[in-house]
mmCIF file with all atom_site columns, C-alpha atoms in Angstrom:
data_model
loop_
_atom_site.group_PDB
_atom_site.id
_atom_site.type_symbol
_atom_site.label_atom_id
_atom_site.label_alt_id
_atom_site.label_comp_id
_atom_site.label_asym_id
_atom_site.label_entity_id
_atom_site.label_seq_id
_atom_site.pdbx_PDB_ins_code
_atom_site.Cartn_x
_atom_site.Cartn_y
_atom_site.Cartn_z
_atom_site.occupancy
_atom_site.B_iso_or_equiv
_atom_site.pdbx_formal_charge
_atom_site.auth_seq_id
_atom_site.auth_comp_id
_atom_site.auth_asym_id
_atom_site.auth_atom_id
_atom_site.pdbx_PDB_model_num
ATOM 1   C CA . GLN K 1 1   ? 118.140 93.310  120.615 1.00 0.00 ? 765 GLN K CA 1
ATOM 2   C CA . THR K 1 2   ? 116.858 90.002  121.850 1.00 0.00 ? 766 THR K CA 1
ATOM 3   C CA . GLU K 1 3   ? 114.258 89.392  124.540 1.00 0.00 ? 767 GLU K CA 1
ATOM 4   C CA . ARG K 1 4   ? 113.584 85.920  125.999 1.00 0.00 ? 768 ARG K CA 1
ATOM 5   C CA . GLY K 1 5   ? 110.433 84.629  127.633 1.00 0.00 ? 769 GLY K CA 1
ATOM 6   C CA . ASP K 1 6   ? 111.436 85.890  131.076 1.00 0.00 ? 770 ASP K CA 1
ATOM 7   C CA . ASN K 1 7   ? 112.139 89.372  129.614 1.00 0.00 ? 771 ASN K CA 1
ATOM 8   C CA . ALA K 1 8   ? 115.862 88.977  130.194 1.00 0.00 ? 772 ALA K CA 1
ATOM 9   C CA . LEU K 1 9   ? 117.803 91.262  127.891 1.00 0.00 ? 773 LEU K CA 1
ATOM 10  C CA . LEU K 1 10  ? 120.771 89.662  126.196 1.00 0.00 ? 774 LEU K CA 1
ATOM 11  C CA . GLU K 1 11  ? 123.651 91.308  124.400 1.00 0.00 ? 775 GLU K CA 1
ATOM 12  C CA . PRO K 1 12  ? 122.429 93.495  121.537 1.00 0.00 ? 776 PRO K CA 1
ATOM 13  C CA . LEU K 1 13  ? 122.809 91.848  118.156 1.00 0.00 ? 777 LEU K CA 1
ATOM 14  C CA . GLY K 1 14  ? 125.213 93.622  115.855 1.00 0.00 ? 778 GLY K CA 1
ATOM 15  C CA . GLN K 1 15  ? 125.199 93.712  112.103 1.00 0.00 ? 779 GLN K CA 1
ATOM 16  C CA . GLY K 1 16  ? 125.277 90.454  110.207 1.00 0.00 ? 780 GLY K CA 1
ATOM 17  C CA . LEU K 1 17  ? 123.452 87.148  110.099 1.00 0.00 ? 781 LEU K CA 1
ATOM 18  C CA . TRP K 1 18  ? 122.001 85.822  113.354 1.00 0.00 ? 782 TRP K CA 1
ATOM 19  C CA . TRP K 1 19  ? 119.979 82.763  114.273 1.00 0.00 ? 783 TRP K CA 1
ATOM 20  C CA . VAL K 1 20  ? 116.698 83.668  115.929 1.00 0.00 ? 784 VAL K CA 1
ATOM 21  C CA . LEU K 1 21  ? 114.335 80.985  117.214 1.00 0.00 ? 785 LEU K CA 1
ATOM 22  C CA . PRO K 1 22  ? 110.707 81.811  116.451 1.00 0.00 ? 786 PRO K CA 1
ATOM 23  C CA . PHE K 1 23  ? 108.402 81.926  119.501 1.00 0.00 ? 787 PHE K CA 1
ATOM 24  C CA . ILE K 1 24  ? 111.451 81.815  121.795 1.00 0.00 ? 788 ILE K CA 1
ATOM 25  C CA . ASP K 1 25  ? 113.492 84.848  120.754 1.00 0.00 ? 789 ASP K CA 1
ATOM 26  C CA . GLN K 1 26  ? 111.999 88.232  120.017 1.00 0.00 ? 790 GLN K CA 1
ATOM 27  C CA . VAL K 1 27  ? 114.086 90.766  118.131 1.00 0.00 ? 791 VAL K CA 1
ATOM 28  C CA . ILE K 1 28  ? 113.384 94.444  118.706 1.00 0.00 ? 792 ILE K CA 1
ATOM 29  C CA . ILE K 1 29  ? 114.986 96.689  116.121 1.00 0.00 ? 793 ILE K CA 1
ATOM 30  C CA . TYR K 1 30  ? 116.392 100.082 117.085 1.00 0.00 ? 794 TYR K CA 1
ATOM 31  C CA . ASP K 1 31  ? 117.764 102.576 114.591 1.00 0.00 ? 795 ASP K CA 1
ATOM 32  C CA . ALA K 1 32  ? 121.381 103.150 115.634 1.00 0.00 ? 796 ALA K CA 1
ATOM 33  C CA . GLY K 1 33  ? 121.977 105.608 112.784 1.00 0.00 ? 797 GLY K CA 1
ATOM 34  C CA . GLN K 1 34  ? 121.783 109.377 112.852 1.00 0.00 ? 798 GLN K CA 1
ATOM 35  C CA . GLN K 1 35  ? 118.416 110.826 113.889 1.00 0.00 ? 799 GLN K CA 1
ATOM 36  C CA . SER K 1 36  ? 117.339 114.433 114.112 1.00 0.00 ? 800 SER K CA 1
ATOM 37  C CA . LEU K 1 37  ? 114.810 116.405 116.083 1.00 0.00 ? 801 LEU K CA 1
ATOM 38  C CA . THR K 1 38  ? 113.809 119.833 114.787 1.00 0.00 ? 802 THR K CA 1
ATOM 39  C CA . MET K 1 39  ? 111.961 122.393 116.850 1.00 0.00 ? 803 MET K CA 1
ATOM 40  C CA . ALA K 1 40  ? 110.948 125.270 114.600 1.00 0.00 ? 804 ALA K CA 1
ATOM 41  C CA . GLY K 1 41  ? 108.187 127.830 114.244 1.00 0.00 ? 805 GLY K CA 1
ATOM 42  C CA . GLY K 1 42  ? 104.835 126.305 113.474 1.00 0.00 ? 806 GLY K CA 1
ATOM 43  C CA . THR K 1 43  ? 102.436 124.106 115.315 1.00 0.00 ? 807 THR K CA 1
ATOM 44  C CA . GLU K 1 44  ? 102.374 120.937 113.250 1.00 0.00 ? 808 GLU K CA 1
ATOM 45  C CA . SER K 1 45  ? 101.743 117.778 115.187 1.00 0.00 ? 809 SER K CA 1
ATOM 46  C CA . PHE K 1 46  ? 104.519 115.359 116.044 1.00 0.00 ? 810 PHE K CA 1
ATOM 47  C CA . SER K 1 47  ? 105.480 113.039 113.214 1.00 0.00 ? 811 SER K CA 1
ATOM 48  C CA . GLN K 1 48  ? 108.375 110.763 112.376 1.00 0.00 ? 812 GLN K CA 1
ATOM 49  C CA . THR K 1 49  ? 109.435 109.893 108.869 1.00 0.00 ? 813 THR K CA 1
ATOM 50  C CA . GLY K 1 50  ? 112.620 108.042 108.099 1.00 0.00 ? 814 GLY K CA 1
ATOM 51  C CA . ASN K 1 51  ? 115.461 109.220 110.287 1.00 0.00 ? 815 ASN K CA 1
ATOM 52  C CA . SER K 1 52  ? 114.093 112.710 110.830 1.00 0.00 ? 816 SER K CA 1
ATOM 53  C CA . VAL K 1 53  ? 111.672 113.798 113.498 1.00 0.00 ? 817 VAL K CA 1
ATOM 54  C CA . GLY K 1 54  ? 109.942 117.121 112.998 1.00 0.00 ? 818 GLY K CA 1
ATOM 55  C CA . GLY K 1 55  ? 106.950 119.176 113.837 1.00 0.00 ? 819 GLY K CA 1
ATOM 56  C CA . GLN K 1 56  ? 107.951 120.397 117.312 1.00 0.00 ? 820 GLN K CA 1
ATOM 57  C CA . GLU K 1 57  ? 107.331 124.084 117.967 1.00 0.00 ? 821 GLU K CA 1
ATOM 58  C CA . ALA K 1 58  ? 110.206 126.543 118.290 1.00 0.00 ? 822 ALA K CA 1
ATOM 59  C CA . VAL K 1 59  ? 111.687 126.931 121.767 1.00 0.00 ? 823 VAL K CA 1
ATOM 60  C CA . ARG K 1 60  ? 110.393 130.015 123.563 1.00 0.00 ? 824 ARG K CA 1
ATOM 61  C CA . ALA K 1 61  ? 112.961 131.425 125.988 1.00 0.00 ? 825 ALA K CA 1
ATOM 62  C CA . ILE K 1 62  ? 113.485 134.528 128.096 1.00 0.00 ? 826 ILE K CA 1
ATOM 63  C CA . THR K 1 63  ? 116.848 136.300 127.944 1.00 0.00 ? 827 THR K CA 1
ATOM 64  C CA . GLU K 1 64  ? 118.729 137.658 130.931 1.00 0.00 ? 828 GLU K CA 1
ATOM 65  C CA . ASP K 1 65  ? 117.213 141.095 130.332 1.00 0.00 ? 829 ASP K CA 1
ATOM 66  C CA . GLY K 1 66  ? 113.637 139.796 130.037 1.00 0.00 ? 830 GLY K CA 1
ATOM 67  C CA . GLN K 1 67  ? 113.226 139.711 126.250 1.00 0.00 ? 831 GLN K CA 1
ATOM 68  C CA . THR K 1 68  ? 111.270 136.840 124.706 1.00 0.00 ? 832 THR K CA 1
ATOM 69  C CA . VAL K 1 69  ? 113.026 134.979 121.886 1.00 0.00 ? 833 VAL K CA 1
ATOM 70  C CA . TYR K 1 70  ? 111.939 132.040 119.756 1.00 0.00 ? 834 TYR K CA 1
ATOM 71  C CA . ILE K 1 71  ? 114.721 129.686 118.729 1.00 0.00 ? 835 ILE K CA 1
ATOM 72  C CA . ASP K 1 72  ? 114.511 127.209 115.859 1.00 0.00 ? 836 ASP K CA 1
ATOM 73  C CA . ILE K 1 73  ? 116.902 124.396 116.680 1.00 0.00 ? 837 ILE K CA 1
ATOM 74  C CA . THR K 1 74  ? 117.856 120.970 115.348 1.00 0.00 ? 838 THR K CA 1
ATOM 75  C CA . VAL K 1 75  ? 119.573 118.281 117.426 1.00 0.00 ? 839 VAL K CA 1
ATOM 76  C CA . ILE K 1 76  ? 121.306 115.473 115.552 1.00 0.00 ? 840 ILE K CA 1
ATOM 77  C CA . TYR K 1 77  ? 121.939 112.419 117.707 1.00 0.00 ? 841 TYR K CA 1
ATOM 78  C CA . ARG K 1 78  ? 122.223 108.662 117.654 1.00 0.00 ? 842 ARG K CA 1
ATOM 79  C CA . LEU K 1 79  ? 121.764 105.805 120.080 1.00 0.00 ? 843 LEU K CA 1
ATOM 80  C CA . ASP K 1 80  ? 124.911 104.452 121.709 1.00 0.00 ? 844 ASP K CA 1
ATOM 81  C CA . PRO K 1 81  ? 124.996 100.809 120.509 1.00 0.00 ? 845 PRO K CA 1
ATOM 82  C CA . ALA K 1 82  ? 126.644 99.710  123.761 1.00 0.00 ? 846 ALA K CA 1
ATOM 83  C CA . LEU K 1 83  ? 123.731 101.085 125.790 1.00 0.00 ? 847 LEU K CA 1
ATOM 84  C CA . ILE K 1 84  ? 120.768 99.868  123.720 1.00 0.00 ? 848 ILE K CA 1
ATOM 85  C CA . ASN K 1 85  ? 119.614 97.595  126.566 1.00 0.00 ? 849 ASN K CA 1
ATOM 86  C CA . GLN K 1 86  ? 119.534 100.528 128.984 1.00 0.00 ? 850 GLN K CA 1
ATOM 87  C CA . ILE K 1 87  ? 117.549 102.606 126.476 1.00 0.00 ? 851 ILE K CA 1
ATOM 88  C CA . HIS K 1 88  ? 115.142 99.706  125.932 1.00 0.00 ? 852 HIS K CA 1
ATOM 89  C CA . ARG K 1 89  ? 114.565 99.208  129.666 1.00 0.00 ? 853 ARG K CA 1
ATOM 90  C CA . GLU K 1 90  ? 113.972 102.878 130.377 1.00 0.00 ? 854 GLU K CA 1
ATOM 91  C CA . TRP K 1 91  ? 111.880 103.911 127.370 1.00 0.00 ? 855 TRP K CA 1
ATOM 92  C CA . ARG K 1 92  ? 109.981 100.907 125.974 1.00 0.00 ? 856 ARG K CA 1
ATOM 93  C CA . GLY K 1 93  ? 106.692 101.583 127.759 1.00 0.00 ? 857 GLY K CA 1
ATOM 94  C CA . ASN K 1 94  ? 106.553 105.348 127.269 1.00 0.00 ? 858 ASN K CA 1
ATOM 95  C CA . GLU K 1 95  ? 104.224 106.779 124.675 1.00 0.00 ? 859 GLU K CA 1
ATOM 96  C CA . GLY K 1 96  ? 106.432 108.701 122.263 1.00 0.00 ? 860 GLY K CA 1
ATOM 97  C CA . GLY K 1 97  ? 109.442 106.839 123.629 1.00 0.00 ? 861 GLY K CA 1
ATOM 98  C CA . TYR K 1 98  ? 112.725 108.569 124.233 1.00 0.00 ? 862 TYR K CA 1
ATOM 99  C CA . ILE K 1 99  ? 111.965 111.325 121.704 1.00 0.00 ? 863 ILE K CA 1
ATOM 100 C CA . LEU K 1 100 ? 109.065 112.825 123.650 1.00 0.00 ? 864 LEU K CA 1
ATOM 101 C CA . GLY K 1 101 ? 110.292 111.582 127.034 1.00 0.00 ? 865 GLY K CA 1
ATOM 102 C CA . LEU K 1 102 ? 113.937 112.671 126.949 1.00 0.00 ? 866 LEU K CA 1
ATOM 103 C CA . ILE K 1 103 ? 115.280 114.288 123.761 1.00 0.00 ? 867 ILE K CA 1
ATOM 104 C CA . THR K 1 104 ? 112.630 117.023 123.420 1.00 0.00 ? 868 THR K CA 1
ATOM 105 C CA . PRO K 1 105 ? 112.317 118.085 127.079 1.00 0.00 ? 869 PRO K CA 1
ATOM 106 C CA . LYS K 1 106 ? 116.077 118.007 127.766 1.00 0.00 ? 870 LYS K CA 1
ATOM 107 C CA . THR K 1 107 ? 116.765 120.058 124.639 1.00 0.00 ? 871 THR K CA 1
ATOM 108 C CA . ARG K 1 108 ? 114.076 122.619 125.465 1.00 0.00 ? 872 ARG K CA 1
ATOM 109 C CA . SER K 1 109 ? 115.293 122.881 129.057 1.00 0.00 ? 873 SER K CA 1
ATOM 110 C CA . GLU K 1 110 ? 118.953 123.370 128.139 1.00 0.00 ? 874 GLU K CA 1
ATOM 111 C CA . VAL K 1 111 ? 118.090 125.960 125.486 1.00 0.00 ? 875 VAL K CA 1
ATOM 112 C CA . ARG K 1 112 ? 115.997 127.921 127.986 1.00 0.00 ? 876 ARG K CA 1
ATOM 113 C CA . ASN K 1 113 ? 118.648 127.689 130.710 1.00 0.00 ? 877 ASN K CA 1
ATOM 114 C CA . THR K 1 114 ? 121.410 128.817 128.358 1.00 0.00 ? 878 THR K CA 1
ATOM 115 C CA . VAL K 1 115 ? 119.425 131.672 126.793 1.00 0.00 ? 879 VAL K CA 1
ATOM 116 C CA . SER K 1 116 ? 118.629 133.000 130.287 1.00 0.00 ? 880 SER K CA 1
ATOM 117 C CA . GLU K 1 117 ? 122.374 133.579 130.793 1.00 0.00 ? 881 GLU K CA 1
ATOM 118 C CA . TYR K 1 118 ? 122.612 135.921 127.789 1.00 0.00 ? 882 TYR K CA 1
ATOM 119 C CA . GLY K 1 119 ? 121.148 139.352 127.138 1.00 0.00 ? 883 GLY K CA 1
ATOM 120 C CA . ALA K 1 120 ? 119.151 139.942 123.961 1.00 0.00 ? 884 ALA K CA 1
ATOM 121 C CA . GLU K 1 121 ? 121.736 142.396 122.622 1.00 0.00 ? 885 GLU K CA 1
ATOM 122 C CA . GLU K 1 122 ? 124.520 139.902 123.321 1.00 0.00 ? 886 GLU K CA 1
ATOM 123 C CA . ILE K 1 123 ? 122.707 137.223 121.314 1.00 0.00 ? 887 ILE K CA 1
ATOM 124 C CA . TYR K 1 124 ? 121.857 139.698 118.543 1.00 0.00 ? 888 TYR K CA 1
ATOM 125 C CA . ALA K 1 125 ? 125.450 140.964 118.369 1.00 0.00 ? 889 ALA K CA 1
ATOM 126 C CA . GLY K 1 126 ? 127.039 137.562 117.820 1.00 0.00 ? 890 GLY K CA 1
ATOM 127 C CA . GLY K 1 127 ? 126.684 135.554 121.018 1.00 0.00 ? 891 GLY K CA 1
ATOM 128 C CA . ARG K 1 128 ? 124.872 132.906 119.003 1.00 0.00 ? 892 ARG K CA 1
ATOM 129 C CA . THR K 1 129 ? 128.015 130.813 118.426 1.00 0.00 ? 893 THR K CA 1
ATOM 130 C CA . ALA K 1 130 ? 128.980 130.770 122.104 1.00 0.00 ? 894 ALA K CA 1
ATOM 131 C CA . MET K 1 131 ? 125.409 129.984 123.077 1.00 0.00 ? 895 MET K CA 1
ATOM 132 C CA . GLU K 1 132 ? 125.249 127.137 120.541 1.00 0.00 ? 896 GLU K CA 1
ATOM 133 C CA . ALA K 1 133 ? 128.515 125.649 121.880 1.00 0.00 ? 897 ALA K CA 1
ATOM 134 C CA . GLN K 1 134 ? 127.288 125.892 125.471 1.00 0.00 ? 898 GLN K CA 1
ATOM 135 C CA . ILE K 1 135 ? 123.989 124.148 124.650 1.00 0.00 ? 899 ILE K CA 1
ATOM 136 C CA . PHE K 1 136 ? 125.884 121.441 122.729 1.00 0.00 ? 900 PHE K CA 1
ATOM 137 C CA . ASP K 1 137 ? 128.203 120.769 125.687 1.00 0.00 ? 901 ASP K CA 1
ATOM 138 C CA . ARG K 1 138 ? 125.330 120.566 128.174 1.00 0.00 ? 902 ARG K CA 1
ATOM 139 C CA . LEU K 1 139 ? 123.254 118.277 125.954 1.00 0.00 ? 903 LEU K CA 1
ATOM 140 C CA . THR K 1 140 ? 126.251 116.026 125.289 1.00 0.00 ? 904 THR K CA 1
ATOM 141 C CA . GLN K 1 141 ? 126.636 115.439 129.034 1.00 0.00 ? 905 GLN K CA 1
ATOM 142 C CA . ASP K 1 142 ? 122.913 114.899 129.645 1.00 0.00 ? 906 ASP K CA 1
ATOM 143 C CA . PHE K 1 143 ? 122.382 112.619 126.662 1.00 0.00 ? 907 PHE K CA 1
ATOM 144 C CA . SER K 1 144 ? 125.492 110.461 127.153 1.00 0.00 ? 908 SER K CA 1
ATOM 145 C CA . ALA K 1 145 ? 124.335 109.568 130.663 1.00 0.00 ? 909 ALA K CA 1
ATOM 146 C CA . ASN K 1 146 ? 121.148 108.198 129.092 1.00 0.00 ? 910 ASN K CA 1
ATOM 147 C CA . GLY K 1 147 ? 122.704 106.280 126.179 1.00 0.00 ? 911 GLY K CA 1
ATOM 148 C CA . PHE K 1 148 ? 122.544 108.903 123.425 1.00 0.00 ? 912 PHE K CA 1
ATOM 149 C CA . LEU K 1 149 ? 125.381 110.533 121.522 1.00 0.00 ? 913 LEU K CA 1
ATOM 150 C CA . VAL K 1 150 ? 124.913 114.121 120.304 1.00 0.00 ? 914 VAL K CA 1
ATOM 151 C CA . THR K 1 151 ? 126.466 114.560 116.871 1.00 0.00 ? 915 THR K CA 1
ATOM 152 C CA . ASP K 1 152 ? 125.542 118.163 116.187 1.00 0.00 ? 916 ASP K CA 1
ATOM 153 C CA . LEU K 1 153 ? 123.349 121.010 117.338 1.00 0.00 ? 917 LEU K CA 1
ATOM 154 C CA . LEU K 1 154 ? 122.163 123.629 114.872 1.00 0.00 ? 918 LEU K CA 1
ATOM 155 C CA . ILE K 1 155 ? 120.532 126.907 115.809 1.00 0.00 ? 919 ILE K CA 1
ATOM 156 C CA . ARG K 1 156 ? 118.630 127.626 112.638 1.00 0.00 ? 920 ARG K CA 1
ATOM 157 C CA . ASP K 1 157 ? 116.939 130.892 113.533 1.00 0.00 ? 921 ASP K CA 1
ATOM 158 C CA . ILE K 1 158 ? 116.498 133.268 116.452 1.00 0.00 ? 922 ILE K CA 1
ATOM 159 C CA . SER K 1 159 ? 113.400 135.472 116.377 1.00 0.00 ? 923 SER K CA 1
ATOM 160 C CA . PHE K 1 160 ? 113.237 138.468 118.671 1.00 0.00 ? 924 PHE K CA 1
ATOM 161 C CA . SER K 1 161 ? 110.113 140.323 119.753 1.00 0.00 ? 925 SER K CA 1
ATOM 162 C CA . PRO K 1 162 ? 108.980 143.076 117.364 1.00 0.00 ? 926 PRO K CA 1
ATOM 163 C CA . GLU K 1 163 ? 109.613 145.689 120.080 1.00 0.00 ? 927 GLU K CA 1
ATOM 164 C CA . PHE K 1 164 ? 113.271 144.628 120.406 1.00 0.00 ? 928 PHE K CA 1
ATOM 165 C CA . THR K 1 165 ? 113.813 144.436 116.648 1.00 0.00 ? 929 THR K CA 1
ATOM 166 C CA . GLN K 1 166 ? 112.414 147.956 116.103 1.00 0.00 ? 930 GLN K CA 1
ATOM 167 C CA . ALA K 1 167 ? 114.491 149.488 118.929 1.00 0.00 ? 931 ALA K CA 1
#
């Protein structure tokens, strides 16, 4: 992506060899490859290494019947190359960028909203696949409006309260 002195955003540069004038053009590199965000049990601090982002806590949600569940989830996404300028405009000044400002909160919100439509027994008895598909569809809509393409959504683990598990 190129930025000129007046902060005008030009067409994103694709792959290949490009002429860039020092002190006139500024190239900002965005990773347009696959990236992942994992929210799993544990309280490690946010960190990013390579193309994987980890360390977010598991999503705590309340089922339709009031049971508390913890869901370990991974979202695999990528930036839409055609909308890099939009992403740059909206997220360049935010601490944590689009990961902490959009990907994490939208994912947590959609997981909570979807889980609240299912009972604990329904999830335990096999509603996991339907719930996963519903979250994927909702995130795909939300993310595409903001310049992100959801590749996959993986529910890695669902932990129920000890009271529910013993019953």
